[in-house]
Amino acid sequence: MPISTTSAVRRLTAMAMVAYFGFSLRKGAVTAFSFATFAGRATGTRASSTLASSSSPLKPAFARRSQCEAPGYNFALSSTLAVESMDVEHPAFEVIQKDFVSEYGAATTLYRHKKSGAELLSVSNDDENKVFGITFRTPPEDSTGVPHILEHSVLCGSRKYKTKDPFVQLLQGSLQTFLNAFTYPDRTCYVVASQNEKDFYNLVNVYTDAVFHPRAINDPMVHAQEGWHLELENKEDPLTYKGVVYNEMKGVYSSPDSLLNRASQRSIFPDTTYGVDSGGDPKVIPDLSFEQFAAFHGKFYHPSNSRIYFCGDDDVYKRLELMDEYLSEFDALPEAKPASVVPWQKKVYTEPKREQYPYPIGADQPETHMVMVNWLMNDEPFTAFEELTIGIMDRLLMGTTSSILRKTLTESGLGESIVGGGLSDELLQATFSVGLKGVKPEDVPKVEQLIYDTLDKVVEEGFEEDDIASSMNTVEFQLREFNTGSFPKGLSFMLGAMTKWLYDESPTEALKFEKPLAELKAKIEESGSQVFQDMIKKYIVNNTHRTTVELVPSTSLEAEETKEEQDRLAQIKAGLSDSELEEIIEKTKKLKELQAAEDTPEERATIPALELKDLKRETTEYPIAVSENENGSGVTVLRHELASTSGIAYGALAVDLSNLAVDDIPLLPLFTRVMMETGAGPYDQVALSRQIGIHTGGISVSTLTTAVHPNGSDESTVVDGNHLQTKLMVRGKATSDKTDKLFEFMKLILTEANLDSKTRVIEILKEQKSRAESTIRGSGHAAANMRMKARYRVGGYIDEMMSGISQLETIKKLLKQAEEDWPSLLARLENMRNVILDTDYCRDGMILDVTGDAGVLESVQPAINEFLTSLPGKSDGKKLPNFYTEEHPWVPRLKELMAELAPIEDEGFVVPTQVSYVGKGGLVFEEGDKVTGAAQVVARFLRTGYLWDHVRVMGGAYGGFCTFSPYSGFFSFLSYRDPNLAKTIDVYDAAADAVLTAAEQLKDDPDALAQAIIGTIGDMDGALSPDQKGFTAMQRWLINESAEHRQSYREQILDTKPEDFKAFGERLKSLKKPSVAVISSQGSFEKAAEQGKEMKLKTVL
């Protein structure tokens, strides 16, 4: 995983794939998806993310290529091979359509399997990150969550693959770059990806057998485990509901934002499948019977209702041959497709509707409302031109902080932050939603009116020319660059195709943008803004199929819902006879026994697996050339020459922060946002945003802090963490002919950002407060882990100050200061910039990092020379400390604060929620201890084995996992949307014994050991985009990590032995300085205290 996020764990639920769900401009959220690992991937051999952090990743903004076409990634085969791949035939398939998507160099052929009726889209290109997907149209009729529960369940064993959870076996021992499944309101997708062909086809086989022949439809225990069941161990105990999806959705329904979004979708679709919750409403999930569950599979999981997808550089005939093996035993089912058709919701409202619902808040929280206005935009298909135009329209209204509707609402002072986000167009019909949260009750009507007035104004006055130019250039570059990061390009391609294919239209038409883009450019040339004004008037302003959903705060809702569930269960129990109670007790016992049972060697042998010999032993290295004091500038320039970056230059300027006062560290998240969102130099906020959109591929400002290896130190030992690099990062990208403009804006933002923007700063702080509260409530495991890490190393404490629970307290104080004493806050911000850009010191700490191909690097050199000359500071100024030999100047004060504010103790943070996020951590290695790569294998083995089984499968949590840093020796256990608290801590406490037992078992099970090793290597070898490769090389250089050490660490992983498990287990058993951090409800903490798990409590929300 790149080390450009605040914490590795923040990626556990960051769900990076969601950023690319859909193609081009499409926006929309999946209902739910299976919890795989979400632990991310290591780009270095020692899980580099554990050393460094950054307050925010590069923002996804894009640009144009001046007067000529913007470049696109050419991941096509040669034209001859592309044509050949389109002409591949197979006797079991008929060809429906051939198409070459020139925009992405993709040769596509759409086949239909003659016997089963299944459709298969074959996409050929030279992308080694091969992707397979199978999608079923699965519109539910109610909110029992049956498609979501089935999505979880089909991966729990099948006809050919006999283990109780093949999904986990694949996680444990595959080189997969993507392995998951997800449920939309009208479809269910199963997707795998791998760069290794043998591994890829192993994954394809397991997933295909799983969807067509799952154990789940014949075994009620799977439905009970993954969906819901009544649990009772003793007659005198109260009945409880358990189930993975049940608890997952209780967590979802604890989130006010989720409640608002779900209520809004229901309101706008009163007559179709989109009006129910495919993920499942916890109050309705227990109404789903096993028979209904199995029948849903029988109705929708037939090949005639499937859409099968391949993409990559593998052989087309092999794809068809493999699929025929599975499909040939099915006969076509003509009624399958008609039975799954998603009907259109007609615009039936002749006047707007209003709905109101409660949402849970803590007793000390302000009783503010949430309000969102929603439109159903179309009740007949859009043309490709309309789709593109509406996407650009959405960007003009909502796409950036300077977009008119978003900016007007934000600046109104009527609420804390935006909700809705504008256009959602990934389903059959598009919707548009926008509103505010943190609204005073009396201001709710004002919010609505402001939305209507702003839209009326746009219809009347239109958009400015440079606003349109900026949005057009941004979107066009986004389409052409097609930069999906480490997310498989083929999956993004598939999800885009599905937006048409799912509704029985051509899958490739959704991927073509040249024609509608040219048409839109011509329209703009002809009539300017009018095309967008007409769209807004037709689909929004004059559209009466509109709803307003308001959420009203309730301090008692959490308790009411808990009591409602308890009363329902008590009523059920009261109506049961003794024999029926005994039956539930017996089923509970049987389920636990099945969950605890180990798969037999014969069952495990059915899962196809790689062998160690299939792995490459060499670490992947990325090019880096270091030029110190380039041109006598005092600045170090790093260059990364890649084979091709399609004419794009990626740049990052790092500026040292070590002279800042420690008390200013918590202000850095605010400082970096202010730099980007208040204007700079001659440009106000709006003008700067537009100029960046017109001339560059996007610019962002963030921070990066990382512990480093001291010079001469043993890289395999735990570091004290007192040697740090702390940088302000200004990152961006542009086509090579626009690099001069990129550097010009980077410098302007760095040196002349308009810090004196009281109104905007207050808006930013309100947004940050709302965001932090949502994060703590919805991703409590990340907050818990960050809190624990803060107790052991200064780097962890810095992360907590900037992104953790304590940052929320800082935001509240800063908001009060901004409102009541702006001059004092402004003085702090201005002083921070003055210190960072101190003339005597700043050049010494500057690093310019540039990634491009040979042609790009050559063409941008004049711009680099000019940029280095223009930067602030003296080229021969004073020297900063050598952070590889000297302790960072922040360390003494940080240690004082850690002792006072982050002592090693058990803490509980109270929020209104129906689930818990349980963390426990400590040091398995201490300073000076030697750590080998084998430790990474053991940690991963725990995460995908013992913790998966005991926290998720048996405990019913949505996720259970662990993190380990070989740099600090810190190890943590974490759970996600967990129905338990005390029991989960007991599971953690028994983990060491589980490792020791595994150590003995692995002596006689070399295959299981090999799978653990393979999975660990797979985590390290994820696919990276060009900018990620360059930034990874820069980070490796910055932490002072050698290629020799990375190679040694990889070899240690490959050579892991059972004895390494024993050694790690013994260390885990004597975990040093253990402590707990939990996010949960007051009631759960009280129950845990009764069970002997007492913590120091603090109410957060």
XYZ file of N, CA and C in Angstrom, residues 229 231 233 242 587-597 954-955 983:
54
model
N -30.208 -15.342 12.361
C -30.774 -16.478 13.086
C -31.074 -16.062 14.519
N -30.571 -16.794 18.308
C -29.509 -17.453 19.067
C -29.906 -17.558 20.527
N -28.400 -19.942 24.035
C -27.544 -21.006 24.553
C -28.130 -21.659 25.790
N -28.639 -12.850 15.531
C -27.258 -12.826 15.082
C -27.222 -13.043 13.577
N -29.956 -25.752 17.599
C -29.489 -25.146 16.353
C -28.340 -24.185 16.606
N -28.425 -23.435 17.710
C -27.335 -22.532 18.075
C -26.049 -23.324 18.303
N -26.183 -24.408 19.031
C -25.024 -25.255 19.313
C -24.451 -25.849 18.036
N -25.342 -26.332 17.164
C -24.897 -26.962 15.926
C -24.190 -25.947 15.035
N -24.754 -24.737 14.948
C -24.135 -23.712 14.112
C -22.747 -23.369 14.617
N -22.603 -23.213 15.923
C -21.293 -22.890 16.486
C -20.298 -24.015 16.247
N -20.771 -25.243 16.336
C -19.878 -26.374 16.081
C -19.418 -26.377 14.617
N -20.357 -26.116 13.720
C -19.999 -26.069 12.300
C -19.020 -24.932 12.011
N -19.255 -23.787 12.645
C -18.372 -22.637 12.442
C -16.976 -22.911 12.983
N -16.914 -23.648 14.094
C -15.623 -23.916 14.730
C -14.884 -25.074 14.078
N -15.606 -25.908 13.333
C -14.997 -27.100 12.750
C -13.985 -26.716 11.675
N -18.165 -16.630 13.653
C -18.806 -17.046 14.899
C -19.353 -15.873 15.699
N -18.655 -14.769 15.651
C -19.095 -13.622 16.437
C -20.155 -12.782 15.767
N -16.861 -10.173 24.499
C -16.527 -11.458 23.869
C -15.423 -11.293 22.824
